[in-house]
Structures are given as C-alpha cells and as structure tokens.
CSV table of C-alpha atoms and ligand atoms in Angstrom, one decimal:
chain,number,residue,atom,x,y,z
O,1,UNK,CA,-18.4,-25.3,19.6
O,2,UNK,CA,-20.7,-26.4,16.9
O,3,UNK,CA,-21.3,-30.2,16.9
O,4,UNK,CA,-23.2,-29.8,13.6
O,5,UNK,CA,-19.8,-29.3,11.9
O,6,UNK,CA,-17.8,-32.4,11.5
O,7,UNK,CA,-16.2,-32.1,8.1
O,8,UNK,CA,-14.4,-29.0,7.0
O,9,UNK,CA,-13.4,-28.4,3.3
O,10,UNK,CA,-10.4,-26.1,2.7
O,11,UNK,CA,-9.2,-24.7,-0.6
O,12,UNK,CA,-6.9,-22.1,-2.1
O,13,UNK,CA,-8.2,-19.9,-5.0
O,14,UNK,CA,-7.1,-17.0,-7.2
O,15,UNK,CA,-3.5,-15.8,-7.4
O,16,UNK,CA,-1.2,-18.0,-5.2
O,17,UNK,CA,0.6,-16.2,-2.4
O,18,UNK,CA,3.6,-17.2,-0.3
O,19,UNK,CA,2.2,-18.4,3.1
O,20,UNK,CA,-0.9,-20.2,1.6
O,21,UNK,CA,0.6,-23.5,2.5
O,22,UNK,CA,1.3,-22.3,6.0
O,23,UNK,CA,-2.4,-21.3,6.3
O,24,UNK,CA,-3.5,-24.7,4.9
O,25,UNK,CA,-1.3,-26.5,7.5
O,26,UNK,CA,-2.8,-24.4,10.3
O,27,UNK,CA,-6.4,-25.1,9.1
O,28,UNK,CA,-5.8,-28.9,8.8
O,29,UNK,CA,-4.0,-29.2,12.2
O,30,UNK,CA,-6.5,-27.0,14.0
O,31,UNK,CA,-9.4,-29.0,12.6
O,32,UNK,CA,-7.9,-32.2,13.7
O,33,UNK,CA,-7.0,-30.7,17.1
O,34,UNK,CA,-10.7,-30.0,17.5
O,35,UNK,CA,-11.5,-33.6,16.4
O,36,UNK,CA,-12.9,-32.7,13.0
O,37,UNK,CA,-12.2,-34.2,9.6
O,38,UNK,CA,-10.5,-31.9,7.1
O,39,UNK,CA,-10.8,-32.2,3.3
O,40,UNK,CA,-8.6,-30.4,0.7
O,41,UNK,CA,-10.4,-29.2,-2.4
O,42,UNK,CA,-8.0,-29.1,-5.3
O,43,UNK,CA,-7.7,-26.2,-7.7
O,44,UNK,CA,-10.1,-24.0,-5.8
O,45,UNK,CA,-13.7,-23.8,-7.2
O,46,UNK,CA,-12.6,-25.8,-10.2
O,47,UNK,CA,-11.9,-28.8,-8.0
O,48,UNK,CA,-15.2,-28.3,-6.1
O,49,UNK,CA,-17.1,-28.5,-9.4
O,50,UNK,CA,-15.1,-31.6,-10.6
O,51,UNK,CA,-15.3,-33.3,-7.2
O,52,UNK,CA,-11.5,-33.3,-6.8
O,53,UNK,CA,-11.5,-33.6,-3.0
O,54,UNK,CA,-8.9,-35.4,-0.8
O,55,UNK,CA,-8.9,-36.1,2.9
O,56,UNK,CA,-6.0,-34.4,4.7
O,57,UNK,CA,-4.3,-35.6,7.9
O,58,UNK,CA,-1.9,-33.8,10.2
O,59,UNK,CA,1.1,-35.5,8.5
O,60,UNK,CA,-0.1,-34.7,4.9
O,61,UNK,CA,0.6,-31.0,5.6
O,62,UNK,CA,4.0,-31.7,7.1
O,63,UNK,CA,7.0,-29.9,5.6
O,64,UNK,CA,4.9,-27.4,3.6
O,65,UNK,CA,5.1,-24.4,6.1
O,66,UNK,CA,8.2,-23.0,4.4
O,67,UNK,CA,7.1,-23.6,0.8
O,68,UNK,CA,5.8,-21.0,-1.6
O,69,UNK,CA,2.8,-21.6,-3.9
O,70,UNK,CA,0.0,-23.9,-2.8
O,71,UNK,CA,0.0,-27.7,-2.7
O,72,UNK,CA,-3.7,-27.6,-3.2
O,73,UNK,CA,-3.1,-25.7,-6.5
O,74,UNK,CA,-5.2,-22.7,-7.5
O,75,UNK,CA,-7.4,-21.5,-10.3
O,76,UNK,CA,-9.6,-18.6,-11.3
O,77,UNK,CA,-12.9,-20.5,-12.2
O,78,UNK,CA,-15.3,-19.1,-14.8
O,79,UNK,CA,-17.7,-22.0,-14.3
O,80,UNK,CA,-18.2,-21.2,-10.6
O,81,UNK,CA,-19.6,-17.8,-11.8
O,82,UNK,CA,-22.6,-19.7,-13.3
O,83,UNK,CA,-25.5,-21.0,-11.2
O,84,UNK,CA,-25.0,-24.5,-12.8
O,85,UNK,CA,-21.4,-24.5,-11.8
O,86,UNK,CA,-22.2,-23.6,-8.2
O,87,UNK,CA,-24.9,-26.3,-8.1
O,88,UNK,CA,-22.4,-29.0,-9.2
O,89,UNK,CA,-20.0,-27.8,-6.6
O,90,UNK,CA,-22.6,-28.0,-3.9
O,91,UNK,CA,-23.7,-31.5,-4.9
O,92,UNK,CA,-20.0,-32.6,-4.6
O,93,UNK,CA,-19.7,-31.1,-1.1
O,94,UNK,CA,-22.9,-32.9,-0.1
O,95,UNK,CA,-21.6,-36.2,-1.5
O,96,UNK,CA,-18.5,-35.9,0.8
O,97,UNK,CA,-20.8,-34.6,3.7
O,98,UNK,CA,-18.7,-31.4,4.0
O,99,UNK,CA,-20.5,-29.1,6.4
O,100,UNK,CA,-18.2,-26.0,6.4
O,101,UNK,CA,-15.8,-24.3,4.0
O,102,UNK,CA,-12.6,-22.3,4.6
O,103,UNK,CA,-11.3,-20.5,1.6
O,104,UNK,CA,-7.8,-19.0,1.3
O,105,UNK,CA,-7.7,-16.3,-1.4
O,106,UNK,CA,-8.4,-12.8,-2.4
O,107,UNK,CA,-11.4,-10.7,-3.2
O,108,UNK,CA,-12.5,-12.8,-6.2
O,109,UNK,CA,-12.5,-15.9,-4.0
O,110,UNK,CA,-14.5,-14.1,-1.4
O,111,UNK,CA,-17.1,-12.8,-3.8
O,112,UNK,CA,-17.6,-16.4,-5.1
O,113,UNK,CA,-17.9,-17.8,-1.6
O,114,UNK,CA,-20.3,-15.1,-0.5
O,115,UNK,CA,-22.6,-15.9,-3.4
O,116,UNK,CA,-22.3,-19.6,-2.6
O,117,UNK,CA,-23.2,-19.0,1.0
O,118,UNK,CA,-26.3,-16.9,0.0
O,119,UNK,CA,-27.5,-19.8,-2.2
O,120,UNK,CA,-26.7,-22.8,-0.1
O,121,UNK,CA,-26.1,-21.5,3.4
O,122,UNK,CA,-23.0,-23.6,3.9
O,123,UNK,CA,-21.0,-22.1,6.8
O,124,UNK,CA,-18.0,-20.3,5.3
O,125,UNK,CA,-15.0,-18.4,6.4
O,126,UNK,CA,-12.3,-16.7,4.3
O,127,UNK,CA,-8.6,-16.2,5.0
O,128,UNK,CA,-7.1,-13.3,3.0
O,129,UNK,CA,-4.3,-14.7,1.0
O,130,UNK,CA,-3.0,-12.4,-1.8
O,131,UNK,CA,0.2,-10.5,-2.3
O,132,UNK,CA,-1.8,-7.3,-3.1
O,133,UNK,CA,-2.8,-6.4,0.5
O,134,UNK,CA,-5.9,-4.9,-1.1
O,135,UNK,CA,-8.5,-6.4,1.3
O,136,UNK,CA,-10.4,-4.2,3.8
O,137,UNK,CA,-10.8,-5.5,7.3
O,138,UNK,CA,-7.2,-6.6,7.7
O,139,UNK,CA,-4.0,-4.7,8.1
O,140,UNK,CA,-2.1,-7.5,6.2
O,141,UNK,CA,-3.0,-10.2,3.8
O,142,UNK,CA,-0.9,-13.4,3.6
O,143,UNK,CA,1.9,-13.1,1.1
O,144,UNK,CA,2.2,-9.4,1.0
O,145,UNK,CA,5.2,-9.2,3.3
O,146,UNK,CA,7.1,-11.8,1.3
O,147,UNK,CA,6.3,-10.3,-2.0
O,148,UNK,CA,7.3,-6.8,-0.8
O,149,UNK,CA,10.6,-8.2,0.5
O,150,UNK,CA,11.2,-9.9,-2.9
O,151,UNK,CA,10.6,-6.5,-4.6
O,152,UNK,CA,13.0,-4.8,-2.2
O,153,UNK,CA,15.7,-7.3,-3.0
O,154,UNK,CA,15.1,-6.8,-6.7
O,155,UNK,CA,15.2,-3.0,-6.4
O,156,UNK,CA,18.5,-3.2,-4.5
O,157,UNK,CA,20.0,-5.3,-7.3
O,158,UNK,CA,18.7,-2.9,-10.0
O,159,UNK,CA,20.2,0.0,-8.0
O,160,UNK,CA,23.7,-1.5,-8.3
O,161,UNK,CA,23.5,-1.6,-12.1
O,162,UNK,CA,21.6,1.7,-12.3
O,163,UNK,CA,24.4,3.5,-10.3
O,164,UNK,CA,27.1,1.8,-12.3
O,165,UNK,CA,25.7,3.0,-15.6
O,166,UNK,CA,24.1,6.2,-14.4
O,167,UNK,CA,20.7,5.0,-15.6
O,168,UNK,CA,17.1,5.9,-14.9
O,169,UNK,CA,15.0,2.8,-14.2
O,170,UNK,CA,11.2,2.4,-14.3
O,171,UNK,CA,10.4,-0.7,-12.2
O,172,UNK,CA,6.9,-2.1,-12.3
O,173,UNK,CA,5.6,-4.1,-9.3
O,174,UNK,CA,2.3,-6.0,-8.9
O,175,UNK,CA,-0.7,-5.1,-6.7
O,176,UNK,CA,-3.6,-5.0,-9.2
O,177,UNK,CA,-5.4,-1.7,-8.2
O,178,UNK,CA,-3.5,-1.3,-5.0
O,179,UNK,CA,-0.3,0.6,-4.4
O,180,UNK,CA,0.7,-1.2,-1.2
O,181,UNK,CA,3.6,-3.2,-2.7
O,182,UNK,CA,4.8,-0.2,-4.6
O,183,UNK,CA,4.7,2.3,-1.7
O,184,UNK,CA,6.4,0.1,0.8
O,185,UNK,CA,9.0,-1.5,-1.5
O,186,UNK,CA,9.6,2.0,-2.9
O,187,UNK,CA,10.3,3.4,0.6
O,188,UNK,CA,12.4,0.4,1.6
O,189,UNK,CA,14.3,0.4,-1.7
O,190,UNK,CA,15.0,4.2,-1.7
O,191,UNK,CA,13.1,4.9,-4.9
O,192,UNK,CA,13.3,8.5,-6.3
O,193,UNK,CA,9.6,8.5,-7.1
O,194,UNK,CA,6.7,6.1,-6.4
O,195,UNK,CA,3.7,6.0,-8.6
O,196,UNK,CA,0.5,4.4,-7.1
O,197,UNK,CA,-3.1,4.4,-8.1
O,198,UNK,CA,-4.3,5.9,-4.8
O,199,UNK,CA,-2.3,9.2,-5.5
O,200,UNK,CA,-3.1,11.7,-8.1
O,201,UNK,CA,0.5,12.3,-9.3
O,202,UNK,CA,0.4,13.6,-12.8
O,203,UNK,CA,3.0,12.8,-15.5
O,204,UNK,CA,4.1,16.5,-15.5
O,205,UNK,CA,4.9,16.3,-11.7
O,206,UNK,CA,6.9,13.1,-12.2
O,207,UNK,CA,8.8,14.6,-15.2
O,208,UNK,CA,9.6,17.8,-13.3
O,209,UNK,CA,10.9,15.8,-10.4
O,210,UNK,CA,13.1,13.7,-12.7
O,211,UNK,CA,14.6,16.7,-14.5
O,212,UNK,CA,15.1,18.6,-11.3
O,213,UNK,CA,17.9,16.1,-10.7
O,214,UNK,CA,19.6,17.5,-13.8
O,215,UNK,CA,20.7,20.5,-11.7
O,216,UNK,CA,22.7,18.2,-9.5
O,217,UNK,CA,23.8,16.0,-12.4
O,218,UNK,CA,21.6,13.2,-11.1
O,219,UNK,CA,21.2,10.6,-13.9
O,220,UNK,CA,20.6,7.4,-12.0
O,221,UNK,CA,17.3,7.1,-10.4
O,222,UNK,CA,14.7,4.5,-9.6
O,223,UNK,CA,11.0,5.0,-10.2
O,224,UNK,CA,8.8,2.3,-8.7
O,225,UNK,CA,5.4,2.1,-10.4
O,226,UNK,CA,2.4,0.1,-9.3
O,227,UNK,CA,0.9,-2.0,-12.1
O,228,UNK,CA,-2.4,-0.1,-11.5
O,229,UNK,CA,-0.8,3.3,-12.2
O,230,UNK,CA,-3.3,5.7,-13.5
O,231,UNK,CA,-0.8,7.7,-15.5
O,232,UNK,CA,0.5,4.8,-17.7
O,233,UNK,CA,2.6,1.8,-17.2
O,234,UNK,CA,6.4,1.6,-17.0
O,235,UNK,CA,6.9,1.3,-20.8
O,236,UNK,CA,4.6,4.3,-21.5
O,237,UNK,CA,6.2,6.4,-18.8
O,238,UNK,CA,9.7,5.6,-20.1
O,239,UNK,CA,8.7,6.4,-23.6
O,240,UNK,CA,7.1,9.8,-22.6
O,241,UNK,CA,10.2,10.8,-20.7
O,242,UNK,CA,12.5,9.8,-23.6
O,243,UNK,CA,10.4,11.8,-26.0
O,244,UNK,CA,11.0,15.0,-24.0
O,245,UNK,CA,14.7,14.7,-23.2
O,246,UNK,CA,17.7,12.7,-24.1
O,247,UNK,CA,19.4,13.5,-20.8
O,248,UNK,CA,18.5,10.1,-19.3
O,249,UNK,CA,19.6,6.6,-20.3
O,250,UNK,CA,16.3,4.8,-19.5
O,251,UNK,CA,15.6,1.1,-18.8
O,252,UNK,CA,12.4,-0.6,-17.8
O,253,UNK,CA,12.1,-3.7,-15.6
O,254,UNK,CA,8.8,-5.5,-14.9
O,255,UNK,CA,9.2,-7.7,-11.9
O,256,UNK,CA,6.2,-9.8,-12.8
O,257,UNK,CA,5.4,-13.2,-11.3
O,258,UNK,CA,8.7,-13.6,-9.5
O,259,UNK,CA,7.0,-11.6,-6.8
O,260,UNK,CA,4.5,-14.4,-6.3
O,261,UNK,CA,6.9,-17.2,-5.6
O,262,UNK,CA,9.5,-18.1,-2.9
O,263,UNK,CA,9.6,-19.1,0.7
O,264,UNK,CA,7.2,-17.1,2.9
O,265,UNK,CA,8.8,-14.7,5.3
O,266,UNK,CA,8.7,-15.3,9.1
O,267,UNK,CA,5.9,-12.7,9.2
O,268,UNK,CA,3.7,-14.4,6.6
O,269,UNK,CA,4.2,-17.8,8.3
O,270,UNK,CA,3.1,-16.6,11.6
O,271,UNK,CA,0.2,-14.5,10.2
O,272,UNK,CA,-0.9,-17.6,8.2
O,273,UNK,CA,-0.7,-19.8,11.2
O,274,UNK,CA,-2.7,-17.4,13.4
O,275,UNK,CA,-5.4,-16.9,10.7
O,276,UNK,CA,-5.7,-20.6,9.9
O,277,UNK,CA,-6.3,-21.5,13.5
O,278,UNK,CA,-8.7,-18.5,14.0
O,279,UNK,CA,-10.7,-19.6,10.9
O,280,UNK,CA,-11.3,-23.1,12.3
O,281,UNK,CA,-12.2,-21.8,15.7
O,282,UNK,CA,-14.4,-19.1,14.1
O,283,UNK,CA,-16.4,-21.5,12.0
O,284,UNK,CA,-16.8,-23.9,14.9
O,285,UNK,CA,-18.0,-21.1,17.1
O,286,UNK,CA,-20.7,-20.3,14.5
O,287,UNK,CA,-19.1,-17.5,12.6
O,288,UNK,CA,-20.3,-17.4,9.1
O,289,UNK,CA,-20.0,-15.6,5.8
O,290,UNK,CA,-17.1,-13.7,7.2
O,291,UNK,CA,-13.4,-13.1,6.8
O,292,UNK,CA,-10.7,-13.4,9.4
O,293,UNK,CA,-8.3,-10.4,9.6
O,294,UNK,CA,-5.6,-8.9,11.7
O,295,UNK,CA,-6.1,-5.4,13.1
O,296,UNK,CA,-3.5,-3.9,15.5
O,297,UNK,CA,-2.0,-7.3,15.9
O,298,UNK,CA,-5.4,-8.8,17.0
O,299,UNK,CA,-7.5,-11.4,15.2
O,300,UNK,CA,-10.8,-9.9,14.1
O,301,UNK,CA,-13.8,-11.2,12.0
O,302,UNK,CA,-15.6,-9.0,9.5
O,303,UNK,CA,-18.7,-9.9,7.5
O,304,UNK,CA,-18.3,-10.2,3.8
O,305,UNK,CA,-20.7,-7.4,3.3
O,306,UNK,CA,-18.5,-5.0,5.2
O,307,UNK,CA,-15.3,-6.1,3.4
O,308,UNK,CA,-16.7,-6.1,-0.1
O,309,UNK,CA,-18.0,-2.6,0.1
O,310,UNK,CA,-14.8,-1.1,1.5
O,311,UNK,CA,-11.4,-0.3,0.0
O,312,UNK,CA,-8.2,-1.1,2.0
O,313,UNK,CA,-7.1,2.5,2.4
O,314,UNK,CA,-3.4,3.1,1.6
O,315,UNK,CA,-1.1,3.6,4.6
O,316,UNK,CA,-1.3,7.4,5.0
O,317,UNK,CA,1.8,7.6,7.2
O,318,UNK,CA,3.9,5.7,4.7
O,319,UNK,CA,2.6,8.0,2.0
O,320,UNK,CA,3.6,11.1,4.0
O,321,UNK,CA,7.1,9.6,4.7
O,322,UNK,CA,7.6,8.8,1.0
O,323,UNK,CA,6.9,12.4,0.1
O,324,UNK,CA,9.5,13.6,2.5
O,325,UNK,CA,12.1,11.0,1.5
O,326,UNK,CA,11.8,11.2,-2.3
O,327,UNK,CA,12.7,15.0,-2.6
B,401,LIG,O1,-3.8,-10.8,-7.2
B,401,LIG,C1,-2.4,-11.2,-7.3
B,401,LIG,C2,-1.8,-10.8,-8.6
B,401,LIG,O2,-0.5,-11.2,-8.6
B,401,LIG,C3,-1.9,-9.3,-9.0
B,401,LIG,O3,-0.9,-8.5,-8.3
B,401,LIG,C4,-1.7,-9.3,-10.4
B,401,LIG,O4,-2.4,-8.2,-11.0
B,401,LIG,C5,-2.5,-10.6,-10.8
B,401,LIG,O5,-2.5,-11.4,-9.7
B,401,LIG,C6,-1.8,-11.4,-11.9
B,401,LIG,O6,-2.7,-12.5,-12.2
B,401,LIG,P1,-2.3,-13.7,-13.1
B,401,LIG,O7,-1.3,-14.5,-12.3
B,401,LIG,O8,-3.5,-14.4,-13.3
B,401,LIG,O9,-1.6,-13.2,-14.3
C-alpha cells in the first residue's frame, strides 16, 4: 500500500447514473477502512476549479446507497477543457493536499482525467458510471442495468396501450452512440424491431418488416430505436412510414431523462460497491491512469490508453437472438 497517498479526492462527472451514490459510498468507506482521508469534490471538474471540496466521513455517505442521481452533483465542464481551468483545479487540489483522484463518470470524464494526469501526474483511477454501457474494458457500467430495467417497464406499459388501440409505436431510448440499452430493452420488452447504430439496418428493411405484418393483420407493434440510430430518429422514422402507408396508426414516445433517474437495481448497487472498493485498493497499490472494470464477473484494470482507443463491442449473442425473435 502506498504511504504517499493520504488524501483521496472523489467526484462524479458527466451524465448522472443510478448507482453513482453507491460507488461514492464504497470509495469513502474503503478509503476510511484503509485509514485515509476522503474528500468529495462537488459538481465534477467545475467544483475542482472552484475549490468546492468537502471532507467526507463514513456517516456522511449513510443512506445514499439506494438513491438515484449523485449527492456530489455532476456537470459537464467546458473550463476544464482549457489549460487554465486545469491549472486552477490542480492548485485547489494542492491546497487541500489531495494526493489521488477517483472519478465516477463516462468517457468524457475519463478523457479529462487522462489529460490532467499527463499534465500533473496526480494518481488517478476512473470508475465507469454511465447508463450507456459504452465503455470498453468493462462488461457493464454502473447505471446501465437500472436504466435498461426502466426502459423495459416503460415498454411494457406502452405495449398495453398499443395493443388496446392496435397502434404502431416508435420508442426512443438513450445510449448516445451505443445500442446496448436499445438492444437489451428491446429483447426484454418483446420489440418487433430494434434499431441500433452498430447494425446496418436500412429504412427499407425496417419498412418491409413492418408491412409484412399486414398479411397477418398485425397493426400493433413496438419499434425500439436507439437515440444514435443511423437511419433517423423516431419522429423521422414514423413520418417516413406514414408517408408510404396509411395502414398503421402511429405514435412516438421518447423516454428521455426518466431513464437516468430512480433507485439503482440490486445489480448496480453491488457493481458500484465492488468497483468503489477496487478503485481505492487499486490507487493505494499504485495503479494509475486506469479504469476499473468488470470482465466475466472479475474486477480488472485497464489503462486509459487501451480504453479510449477501443469501442465497447455490441453483445453479438444478444444481436443474434434479437434477429431470431423479431421475425
Ligand atoms: O451519457 C448519458 C446520456 O444520458 C446519454 O444517453 C444521452 O445521450 C446524454 O447523456 C444526454 O445528456 P444530457 O443529460 O446532458 O442531455
């Protein structure tokens, strides 16, 4: 264990995700377990630049495990992208004598921390917290399981009304450029078609599949579309289908930010707890400029360089299954 590290700074950054609080709790408690001091940096890089830093104790993270959002708050900082912003942040960390950083966030957070590490060499570990599951080097990111469950619940509800009125629904789910949420919520919600950026489904193919249902008088159907769809968003797809045929009564639902909130699932709470403890142990063992991940149910560390240059490949088996089940 590194004696040179006595004070650890922890922050959440980028889009919030259910389970961030559970990860924070794990970092704080593991730090204290190993006799270190832990400081919470408010609003991600913004708070680092403003010196908005608070000491955290084991009790100050009590009763947050089950809460969505992040008690440290989050932000997407433009100022941290500038050398001046990063210098201000570094000066504030020095003032508080913080010797190591643990960031909970997505790829934007990691890119910022990697740059910061290159400039100031402050030991840094990232914990992947984003609903998108778009980070290489880990099978799951914190928040993805909860967000996907939220989508499945929403899809089930939409199915009730779609069936009652024999309607065709286009449902947009989040994921930025990743199709993970769409693919898995689509399978679990019994979607008739799933559109994700990783797959080259054309509009023609989608249209043919929808009208093929005409033969069997199928009017109600759910199409789950990832927000990163390359063939247009839900509104455009709905318009294009309506232009070609009046057979369907079409509705559009964009699930939006409701996917980001809510109590984390059991899976996300355990994942966040494991990753939080691993991040503290990793940084104290001298791991640096790296991300903690989970592969085949085992904690792993990957360097930022490896993560940033790779894409989290879509789950090929899920894709295969989806093709069979959406006939
Ligand atoms: O990265 C998480 C995420 O929710 C994406 O799925 C989505 O594209 C984006 O953040 C939305 O960002 P914001 O909350 O800043 O609108």
